[in-house]
Amino acid sequence: MRFILVAVLAGLCAVSAISTSESSNYSQQQRDVWRLFKYINQPSYYKDHVEIAHSYYFYDHASNYAKHEVVEEFYRYFKYDTFLQRGEIFSVFHGEHLKQAIALFKLFYYANDFDTFYKTAVWARQHVNEGMFLYAFSVALIHRPDTYYFSLPPIYEIYPHYFYNYEVIQKAQHYKQMYYGQDGAHYNDRTIYANYSGYYVNVYPEQALAYFTEDVGVNSFYYYYNLYYPYWMSGEEFNLKYDNRGEIFYYMYQQILARYYLERLSHGFGEIDHFDWEVPFESGYYPSMCYPNGLYFPTRHAYAHLYEYFYNYGQHYGFNKYAHSYTHISDYERRIHDVIDSGYVHTHSGQKVDLFSHEGLDILGNLIEGNPESPYYHYYGAYQVFARHLLGYSHQPLTFHKLHPSALEHFETSMRDPAFYQLYKKLLGFFFRYKSQHYHYYDEHDLAYHGVHVKHVEVDPLVTYFDYFYADLSNAVYVTPEEFVHDSFKVHVAQERLNHKPFTYKIYIDSDKDTEAVVKVFLGPKYDEYGRYINLTENWMNFVQFDHFVYKLKSGENVISRNSHEIYNYIHDRTSYYELYQKAFGVYNKDQHFQFHDNQFFFGFPQRYMLPRGSPEGMTYQFYVFVTKYHPYKAHASVPMVGSGMHYVDAYPMGYPFDRPVYYEELFYALPNSYFQDVRIYYQGHNYEHHANHLIEM
Ligand SMILES: *[C@@H]1O[C@H](CO)[C@@H](O)[C@H](O)[C@H]1NC(C)=O
Ligand SMILES: *[C@@H]1O[C@H](CO)[C@@H](O)[C@H](O)[C@H]1NC(C)=O
Ligand SMILES: *[C@@H]1O[C@H](CO)[C@@H](O)[C@H](O)[C@H]1NC(C)=O
């Protein structure tokens, strides 16, 4: 999964920023920003925060914001009781919450300088709902031209309730209440061993995949993606327009589903289930999670009847559009099918836009995502918003102040519910329907790269295992003002996560000329859960794009060697929040400039989860290498921000050549510039190597 280059560049940029004369301000600003993320469910007790929050009021400084109307708008929400209070559960999928969050985001975004931005944030940290603050502030940091290269602390450490099951949170709190205090030094900094949900409540076979669906890195990846490309954000107003976000939407989900399918195959599970809204929904979901205010996450029993959503009964009509989610879904689904089959989209003013054009896929992506670039938002709607509501199976709230959202209604937790994959499979189905109707199949003329011959691909043995990953869990408990300021309470969490032995692969290419090429490497399934070969016509959508780079081929023989650690489609584990923070304050080494891993500046799929688990006897998958001529993408950037088109390696469609249905399977095997190589992935169980002397068990 790509979307990394932005980040790699941003990383460089930040590093150079540190070494210039602005360095002291940059470090100071970065530290100031981090301090705002601490114990997000409590007010800040830092003296300077308390002072600013008391003395600074955005409305008295309206001239410090580039757009006066955003100040007025936020003021209106804040002044009247419509405002979401602290302690209530925020969901970005509820229209009323979202409106307020966007107003807050705009206030942050249009602050004229860093100082105003910072003071606004400190004020909001104390006065605004914590979930809304965290969301709006994070989106603003990523999209403001003066802060886009700041690093965000790992979300699973900021919001542990959304990433760890309740037994874990409960243990942290238990430990704080029982042991910490009298003899803090002795009992401090224990480690809790976290399990995935199937450990205690095991109700459906697919919980065997919990290490994937509940992984903190996989879920953070999805969360960050949605901070970079919020579905409500206007590309025009906030400079996303050079990124083809409709196409990105398609590609992201295609990649996520393909990756999930590879993992399923490791366990002998087959394709992701298909469902109909009118047939009882087979997969139940029991989240084992609890909100910071004590409310459990809603559950969905197996065979839930979505079409006669009984939670709606007895509620007053008209007030809540989500009560009619099923009707919305049915309407939007029919309209989307009409668009695809007719090849035309209707706009607000009644014009017809041709979908069978160069931009067609992007337009369709915008329409299905329901983002502000949708040609006619009110007509084609926001399918995924209503679908999440319906599938999440939460109660209808009496007011939006007492919302009880399901896991599907937060980006942090969506990927835990098996319904997530089934829903997005349905959405991908729309795209596949479009693609098979409107694209011609690639033929030799389209794909050949004359004079370039991939002769051979060699891959080291691929071995996976589980090891422990440590994170800071301190934010799961409540602390006293004293403990807050001095960071005196610590608790860690250790959890097994998938990993793999480092490996290298070599690609041998003959070329009859010096030429600039693009190399793509895919990882896909070869056999289904019964061991039957899956031909490309049925399999092209299951390939994960593994690696993608530009390479200068020399005339003659070329050997390209890539190490698993340099594949930049993936990111390494994030540095722990407190480690970052302490480094920033020079606690570790006062003389050195602090340095981050550049992984803090962007989002990407976790490197640990690059390979599916495989099986002890070895499970066969296939590498596919495709080499083609380099065509640069025209980026429009002075700075490498999201929206500038800077993350495109080349100008081909995303996923090319598997961006279209495949008809001529033999062609792909016969093309000299491409190569299939079988690989086996061996799962070797647990590796507790560096666990023994790390921390004491509780
Ligand atoms: C830091 O920022 C302030 C204003 O925000 C500016 O006056 C000062 O010169 C900056 N310091 C450095 C070292 O750039
Ligand atoms: C996880 O499982 C292990 C052993 O299976 C157990 O010792 C530990 O207490 C469990 N963790 C939690 C938080 O329940
Ligand atoms: C691929 O498999 C499908 C389903 O088994 C079959 O209908 C199709 O004809 C096959 N295509 C090729 C090119 O073998």
Tab-separated table of N, CA, C and O in Angstrom, residues 79-170:
chain	number	residue	atom	x	y	z
A	79	LYS	N	-21.631	28.657	21.642
A	79	LYS	CA	-22.428	29.490	22.527
A	79	LYS	C	-23.730	28.796	22.925
A	79	LYS	O	-24.186	28.917	24.058
A	80	TYR	N	-24.336	28.071	21.986
A	80	TYR	CA	-25.628	27.449	22.285
A	80	TYR	C	-25.426	26.029	22.788
A	80	TYR	O	-24.376	25.436	22.597
A	81	ASP	N	-26.450	25.463	23.401
A	81	ASP	CA	-26.252	24.138	24.005
A	81	ASP	C	-26.156	23.023	22.997
A	81	ASP	O	-26.136	21.854	23.376
A	82	THR	N	-26.185	23.346	21.742
A	82	THR	CA	-26.055	22.286	20.754
A	82	THR	C	-24.665	21.679	20.807
A	82	THR	O	-24.402	20.684	20.164
A	83	PHE	N	-23.770	22.324	21.537
A	83	PHE	CA	-22.382	21.899	21.493
A	83	PHE	C	-22.155	20.595	22.243
A	83	PHE	O	-22.673	20.392	23.334
A	84	LEU	N	-21.367	19.716	21.639
A	84	LEU	CA	-21.064	18.429	22.262
A	84	LEU	C	-20.157	18.655	23.473
A	84	LEU	O	-19.109	19.278	23.361
A	85	GLN	N	-20.592	18.138	24.617
A	85	GLN	CA	-19.847	18.389	25.859
A	85	GLN	C	-18.709	17.396	26.036
A	85	GLN	O	-18.704	16.329	25.435
A	86	ARG	N	-17.801	17.741	26.915
A	86	ARG	CA	-16.729	16.789	27.266
A	86	ARG	C	-17.353	15.556	27.924
A	86	ARG	O	-18.369	15.657	28.605
A	87	GLY	N	-16.751	14.393	27.679
A	87	GLY	CA	-17.259	13.168	28.284
A	87	GLY	C	-18.261	12.437	27.403
A	87	GLY	O	-18.494	11.254	27.583
A	88	GLU	N	-18.868	13.134	26.444
A	88	GLU	CA	-19.791	12.448	25.538
A	88	GLU	C	-18.985	11.757	24.432
A	88	GLU	O	-17.855	12.136	24.161
A	89	ILE	N	-19.592	10.746	23.815
A	89	ILE	CA	-18.839	9.968	22.826
A	89	ILE	C	-18.967	10.611	21.449
A	89	ILE	O	-20.071	10.799	20.945
A	90	PHE	N	-17.838	10.937	20.902
A	90	PHE	CA	-17.800	11.604	19.604
A	90	PHE	C	-17.730	10.565	18.487
A	90	PHE	O	-17.006	9.575	18.591
A	91	SER	N	-18.495	10.793	17.418
A	91	SER	CA	-18.347	9.944	16.237
A	91	SER	C	-18.348	10.801	14.979
A	91	SER	O	-19.246	11.598	14.750
A	92	VAL	N	-17.345	10.568	14.166
A	92	VAL	CA	-17.182	11.338	12.943
A	92	VAL	C	-18.246	10.951	11.900
A	92	VAL	O	-18.425	11.623	10.903
A	93	PHE	N	-18.982	9.871	12.174
A	93	PHE	CA	-20.021	9.440	11.238
A	93	PHE	C	-21.407	9.937	11.623
A	93	PHE	O	-22.399	9.522	11.042
A	94	HIS	N	-21.473	10.800	12.618
A	94	HIS	CA	-22.759	11.397	12.933
A	94	HIS	C	-22.753	12.839	12.440
A	94	HIS	O	-21.889	13.634	12.827
A	95	GLY	N	-23.723	13.188	11.609
A	95	GLY	CA	-23.741	14.480	10.930
A	95	GLY	C	-23.570	15.663	11.865
A	95	GLY	O	-22.810	16.593	11.561
A	96	GLU	N	-24.240	15.619	13.017
A	96	GLU	CA	-24.189	16.765	13.918
A	96	GLU	C	-22.796	16.894	14.551
A	96	GLU	O	-22.241	17.993	14.632
A	97	HIS	N	-22.233	15.778	14.933
A	97	HIS	CA	-20.874	15.800	15.491
A	97	HIS	C	-19.889	16.287	14.443
A	97	HIS	O	-18.988	17.064	14.735
A	98	LEU	N	-20.084	15.782	13.249
A	98	LEU	CA	-19.153	16.119	12.186
A	98	LEU	C	-19.178	17.616	11.881
A	98	LEU	O	-18.135	18.244	11.712
A	99	LYS	N	-20.374	18.189	11.843
A	99	LYS	CA	-20.490	19.632	11.555
A	99	LYS	C	-19.668	20.448	12.548
A	99	LYS	O	-18.968	21.387	12.180
A	100	GLN	N	-19.781	20.064	13.809
A	100	GLN	CA	-19.053	20.805	14.843
A	100	GLN	C	-17.547	20.574	14.730
A	100	GLN	O	-16.753	21.496	14.902
A	101	ALA	N	-17.192	19.323	14.426
A	101	ALA	CA	-15.767	19.012	14.293
A	101	ALA	C	-15.168	19.778	13.111
A	101	ALA	O	-14.035	20.269	13.191
A	102	ILE	N	-15.925	19.889	12.025
A	102	ILE	CA	-15.418	20.620	10.862
A	102	ILE	C	-15.260	22.103	11.210
A	102	ILE	O	-14.270	22.740	10.844
A	103	ALA	N	-16.228	22.639	11.957
A	103	ALA	CA	-16.136	24.043	12.348
A	103	ALA	C	-14.881	24.269	13.190
A	103	ALA	O	-14.155	25.257	13.003
A	104	LEU	N	-14.597	23.319	14.069
A	104	LEU	CA	-13.400	23.446	14.906
A	104	LEU	C	-12.136	23.299	14.064
A	104	LEU	O	-11.175	24.057	14.211
A	105	PHE	N	-12.173	22.336	13.155
A	105	PHE	CA	-11.029	22.158	12.251
A	105	PHE	C	-10.741	23.458	11.490
A	105	PHE	O	-9.596	23.885	11.370
A	106	LYS	N	-11.795	24.085	10.997
A	106	LYS	CA	-11.595	25.313	10.215
A	106	LYS	C	-11.020	26.433	11.074
A	106	LYS	O	-10.207	27.227	10.605
A	107	LEU	N	-11.448	26.474	12.308
A	107	LEU	CA	-10.890	27.477	13.210
A	107	LEU	C	-9.378	27.263	13.348
A	107	LEU	O	-8.588	28.207	13.275
A	108	PHE	N	-8.982	26.008	13.495
A	108	PHE	CA	-7.551	25.686	13.579
A	108	PHE	C	-6.852	25.998	12.256
A	108	PHE	O	-5.784	26.586	12.221
A	109	TYR	N	-7.494	25.578	11.186
A	109	TYR	CA	-6.856	25.670	9.869
A	109	TYR	C	-6.629	27.122	9.457
A	109	TYR	O	-5.619	27.469	8.863
A	110	TYR	N	-7.594	27.977	9.761
A	110	TYR	CA	-7.499	29.366	9.315
A	110	TYR	C	-6.836	30.290	10.337
A	110	TYR	O	-6.857	31.503	10.175
A	111	ALA	N	-6.285	29.731	11.388
A	111	ALA	CA	-5.509	30.564	12.318
A	111	ALA	C	-4.309	31.113	11.555
A	111	ALA	O	-3.614	30.365	10.872
A	112	ASN	N	-4.083	32.408	11.661
A	112	ASN	CA	-3.089	33.065	10.805
A	112	ASN	C	-1.644	32.642	11.012
A	112	ASN	O	-0.857	32.669	10.093
A	113	ASP	N	-1.305	32.297	12.239
A	113	ASP	CA	0.091	31.908	12.472
A	113	ASP	C	0.122	30.804	13.524
A	113	ASP	O	-0.902	30.473	14.116
A	114	PHE	N	1.290	30.283	13.739
A	114	PHE	CA	1.405	29.159	14.660
A	114	PHE	C	0.942	29.533	16.064
A	114	PHE	O	0.286	28.751	16.759
A	115	ASP	N	1.272	30.717	16.468
A	115	ASP	CA	0.931	31.151	17.811
A	115	ASP	C	-0.588	31.130	18.039
A	115	ASP	O	-1.072	30.635	19.055
A	116	THR	N	-1.322	31.655	17.073
A	116	THR	CA	-2.786	31.657	17.186
A	116	THR	C	-3.319	30.225	17.165
A	116	THR	O	-4.195	29.862	17.943
A	117	PHE	N	-2.777	29.434	16.257
A	117	PHE	CA	-3.177	28.023	16.151
A	117	PHE	C	-2.977	27.325	17.499
A	117	PHE	O	-3.863	26.646	18.014
A	118	TYR	N	-1.825	27.544	18.064
A	118	TYR	CA	-1.491	26.866	19.310
A	118	TYR	C	-2.418	27.310	20.444
A	118	TYR	O	-2.964	26.488	21.185
A	119	LYS	N	-2.624	28.597	20.544
A	119	LYS	CA	-3.483	29.090	21.627
A	119	LYS	C	-4.917	28.607	21.450
A	119	LYS	O	-5.601	28.274	22.429
A	120	THR	N	-5.365	28.575	20.212
A	120	THR	CA	-6.711	28.067	19.949
A	120	THR	C	-6.800	26.610	20.399
A	120	THR	O	-7.785	26.182	20.991
A	121	ALA	N	-5.734	25.859	20.106
A	121	ALA	CA	-5.730	24.438	20.467
A	121	ALA	C	-5.731	24.264	21.987
A	121	ALA	O	-6.442	23.410	22.518
A	122	VAL	N	-4.948	25.075	22.682
A	122	VAL	CA	-4.905	24.963	24.143
A	122	VAL	C	-6.282	25.288	24.726
A	122	VAL	O	-6.790	24.593	25.607
A	123	TRP	N	-6.891	26.319	24.180
A	123	TRP	CA	-8.237	26.679	24.636
A	123	TRP	C	-9.205	25.508	24.401
A	123	TRP	O	-9.949	25.100	25.289
A	124	ALA	N	-9.145	24.950	23.170
A	124	ALA	CA	-10.081	23.881	22.804
A	124	ALA	C	-9.820	22.613	23.622
A	124	ALA	O	-10.741	21.890	23.984
A	125	ARG	N	-8.574	22.361	23.930
A	125	ARG	CA	-8.205	21.185	24.726
A	125	ARG	C	-8.971	21.174	26.054
A	125	ARG	O	-9.333	20.117	26.557
A	126	GLN	N	-9.216	22.372	26.610
A	126	GLN	CA	-9.906	22.447	27.906
A	126	GLN	C	-11.426	22.542	27.766
A	126	GLN	O	-12.135	22.160	28.671
A	127	HIS	N	-11.898	23.096	26.658
A	127	HIS	CA	-13.318	23.431	26.600
A	127	HIS	C	-14.155	22.579	25.670
A	127	HIS	O	-15.375	22.642	25.702
A	128	VAL	N	-13.510	21.845	24.796
A	128	VAL	CA	-14.240	21.153	23.745
A	128	VAL	C	-14.232	19.654	24.040
A	128	VAL	O	-13.312	19.153	24.685
A	129	ASN	N	-15.222	18.950	23.553
A	129	ASN	CA	-15.270	17.489	23.685
A	129	ASN	C	-13.933	16.881	23.247
A	129	ASN	O	-13.396	17.235	22.195
A	130	GLU	N	-13.412	15.947	24.046
A	130	GLU	CA	-12.053	15.454	23.819
A	130	GLU	C	-11.898	14.692	22.501
A	130	GLU	O	-10.878	14.823	21.820
A	131	GLY	N	-12.932	13.908	22.142
A	131	GLY	CA	-12.848	13.163	20.885
A	131	GLY	C	-12.841	14.116	19.694
A	131	GLY	O	-12.082	13.946	18.739
A	132	MET	N	-13.672	15.127	19.793
A	132	MET	CA	-13.745	16.112	18.715
A	132	MET	C	-12.451	16.917	18.624
A	132	MET	O	-11.923	17.176	17.549
A	133	PHE	N	-11.927	17.279	19.787
A	133	PHE	CA	-10.661	18.019	19.805
A	133	PHE	C	-9.561	17.196	19.152
A	133	PHE	O	-8.848	17.656	18.273
A	134	LEU	N	-9.426	15.952	19.591
A	134	LEU	CA	-8.356	15.100	19.097
A	134	LEU	C	-8.442	14.964	17.573
A	134	LEU	O	-7.440	15.068	16.865
A	135	TYR	N	-9.652	14.759	17.101
A	135	TYR	CA	-9.841	14.578	15.664
A	135	TYR	C	-9.529	15.861	14.884
A	135	TYR	O	-8.700	15.864	13.969
A	136	ALA	N	-10.171	16.957	15.275
A	136	ALA	CA	-10.017	18.203	14.520
A	136	ALA	C	-8.573	18.705	14.587
A	136	ALA	O	-8.023	19.197	13.595
A	137	PHE	N	-7.963	18.547	15.726
A	137	PHE	CA	-6.596	19.025	15.908
A	137	PHE	C	-5.629	18.195	15.053
A	137	PHE	O	-4.744	18.737	14.400
A	138	SER	N	-5.820	16.884	15.028
A	138	SER	CA	-4.934	16.029	14.238
A	138	SER	C	-5.077	16.318	12.743
A	138	SER	O	-4.084	16.401	12.016
A	139	VAL	N	-6.309	16.477	12.292
A	139	VAL	CA	-6.516	16.779	10.867
A	139	VAL	C	-5.872	18.126	10.540
A	139	VAL	O	-5.225	18.288	9.506
A	140	ALA	N	-6.009	19.084	11.441
A	140	ALA	CA	-5.433	20.408	11.195
A	140	ALA	C	-3.911	20.339	11.133
A	140	ALA	O	-3.289	20.953	10.258
A	141	LEU	N	-3.308	19.563	12.007
A	141	LEU	CA	-1.842	19.453	11.990
A	141	LEU	C	-1.358	18.915	10.644
A	141	LEU	O	-0.356	19.371	10.104
A	142	ILE	N	-2.078	17.947	10.110
A	142	ILE	CA	-1.667	17.329	8.850
A	142	ILE	C	-1.880	18.266	7.662
A	142	ILE	O	-1.134	18.235	6.691
A	143	HIS	N	-2.881	19.115	7.749
A	143	HIS	CA	-3.231	19.915	6.575
A	143	HIS	C	-2.755	21.360	6.620
A	143	HIS	O	-2.825	22.061	5.617
A	144	ARG	N	-2.286	21.826	7.751
A	144	ARG	CA	-1.776	23.202	7.804
A	144	ARG	C	-0.388	23.249	7.174
A	144	ARG	O	0.473	22.419	7.483
A	145	PRO	N	-0.147	24.241	6.319
A	145	PRO	CA	1.158	24.322	5.662
A	145	PRO	C	2.323	24.487	6.648
A	145	PRO	O	3.444	24.121	6.327
A	146	ASP	N	2.071	25.021	7.845
A	146	ASP	CA	3.200	25.197	8.765
A	146	ASP	C	3.375	24.043	9.750
A	146	ASP	O	4.282	24.069	10.565
A	147	THR	N	2.506	23.018	9.670
A	147	THR	CA	2.659	21.914	10.628
A	147	THR	C	2.573	20.533	9.985
A	147	THR	O	2.618	19.533	10.687
A	148	TYR	N	2.445	20.474	8.656
A	148	TYR	CA	2.190	19.167	8.028
A	148	TYR	C	3.312	18.167	8.291
A	148	TYR	O	3.114	16.967	8.207
A	149	TYR	N	4.518	18.666	8.596
A	149	TYR	CA	5.635	17.747	8.797
A	149	TYR	C	5.857	17.431	10.282
A	149	TYR	O	6.818	16.772	10.643
A	150	PHE	N	4.966	17.898	11.132
A	150	PHE	CA	5.057	17.532	12.548
A	150	PHE	C	4.698	16.058	12.680
A	150	PHE	O	3.915	15.531	11.915
A	151	SER	N	5.250	15.428	13.690
A	151	SER	CA	4.879	14.031	13.840
A	151	SER	C	3.745	13.923	14.845
A	151	SER	O	3.680	14.670	15.816
A	152	LEU	N	2.857	12.992	14.571
A	152	LEU	CA	1.749	12.738	15.482
A	152	LEU	C	2.123	11.550	16.366
A	152	LEU	O	2.676	10.572	15.883
A	153	PRO	N	1.811	11.619	17.632
A	153	PRO	CA	2.087	10.461	18.495
A	153	PRO	C	1.182	9.291	18.114
A	153	PRO	O	0.119	9.498	17.537
A	154	PRO	N	1.599	8.056	18.401
A	154	PRO	CA	0.785	6.896	17.994
A	154	PRO	C	-0.603	6.932	18.634
A	154	PRO	O	-0.716	7.071	19.855
A	155	ILE	N	-1.608	6.794	17.820
A	155	ILE	CA	-2.983	6.943	18.297
A	155	ILE	C	-3.354	5.874	19.330
A	155	ILE	O	-4.136	6.119	20.250
A	156	TYR	N	-2.758	4.670	19.234
A	156	TYR	CA	-3.124	3.618	20.192
A	156	TYR	C	-2.606	3.934	21.595
A	156	TYR	O	-3.055	3.342	22.572
A	157	GLU	N	-1.637	4.850	21.700
A	157	GLU	CA	-1.183	5.252	23.033
A	157	GLU	C	-1.985	6.444	23.557
A	157	GLU	O	-2.080	6.649	24.764
A	158	ILE	N	-2.527	7.222	22.631
A	158	ILE	CA	-3.312	8.391	23.031
A	158	ILE	C	-4.715	7.966	23.454
A	158	ILE	O	-5.311	8.521	24.359
A	159	TYR	N	-5.245	6.982	22.731
A	159	TYR	CA	-6.627	6.550	22.908
A	159	TYR	C	-6.689	5.044	23.142
A	159	TYR	O	-7.298	4.317	22.354
A	160	PRO	N	-6.054	4.532	24.195
A	160	PRO	CA	-5.960	3.064	24.343
A	160	PRO	C	-7.307	2.355	24.399
A	160	PRO	O	-7.407	1.205	23.990
A	161	HIS	N	-8.335	3.054	24.850
A	161	HIS	CA	-9.654	2.417	24.921
A	161	HIS	C	-10.138	1.943	23.555
A	161	HIS	O	-10.963	1.050	23.464
A	162	TYR	N	-9.665	2.575	22.506
A	162	TYR	CA	-10.121	2.233	21.163
A	162	TYR	C	-9.234	1.169	20.513
A	162	TYR	O	-9.453	0.797	19.364
A	163	PHE	N	-8.213	0.717	21.241
A	163	PHE	CA	-7.270	-0.223	20.626
A	163	PHE	C	-7.033	-1.491	21.437
A	163	PHE	O	-6.558	-2.479	20.910
A	164	TYR	N	-7.345	-1.425	22.730
A	164	TYR	CA	-7.123	-2.601	23.577
A	164	TYR	C	-8.444	-3.017	24.213
A	164	TYR	O	-9.268	-2.170	24.543
A	165	ASN	N	-8.583	-4.317	24.400
A	165	ASN	CA	-9.813	-4.828	24.980
A	165	ASN	C	-9.949	-4.403	26.429
A	165	ASN	O	-8.975	-4.033	27.083
A	166	TYR	N	-11.176	-4.519	26.898
A	166	TYR	CA	-11.435	-3.939	28.199
A	166	TYR	C	-10.694	-4.625	29.342
A	166	TYR	O	-10.344	-3.988	30.322
A	167	GLU	N	-10.403	-5.919	29.216
A	167	GLU	CA	-9.641	-6.556	30.305
A	167	GLU	C	-8.318	-5.826	30.523
A	167	GLU	O	-7.826	-5.737	31.644
A	168	VAL	N	-7.751	-5.364	29.429
A	168	VAL	CA	-6.439	-4.724	29.506
A	168	VAL	C	-6.555	-3.367	30.206
A	168	VAL	O	-5.788	-3.043	31.117
A	169	ILE	N	-7.539	-2.602	29.785
A	169	ILE	CA	-7.768	-1.278	30.372
A	169	ILE	C	-8.067	-1.439	31.864
A	169	ILE	O	-7.525	-0.738	32.720
A	170	GLN	N	-8.926	-2.417	32.130
A	170	GLN	CA	-9.335	-2.700	33.505
A	170	GLN	C	-8.124	-3.055	34.374
A	170	GLN	O	-7.990	-2.583	35.496
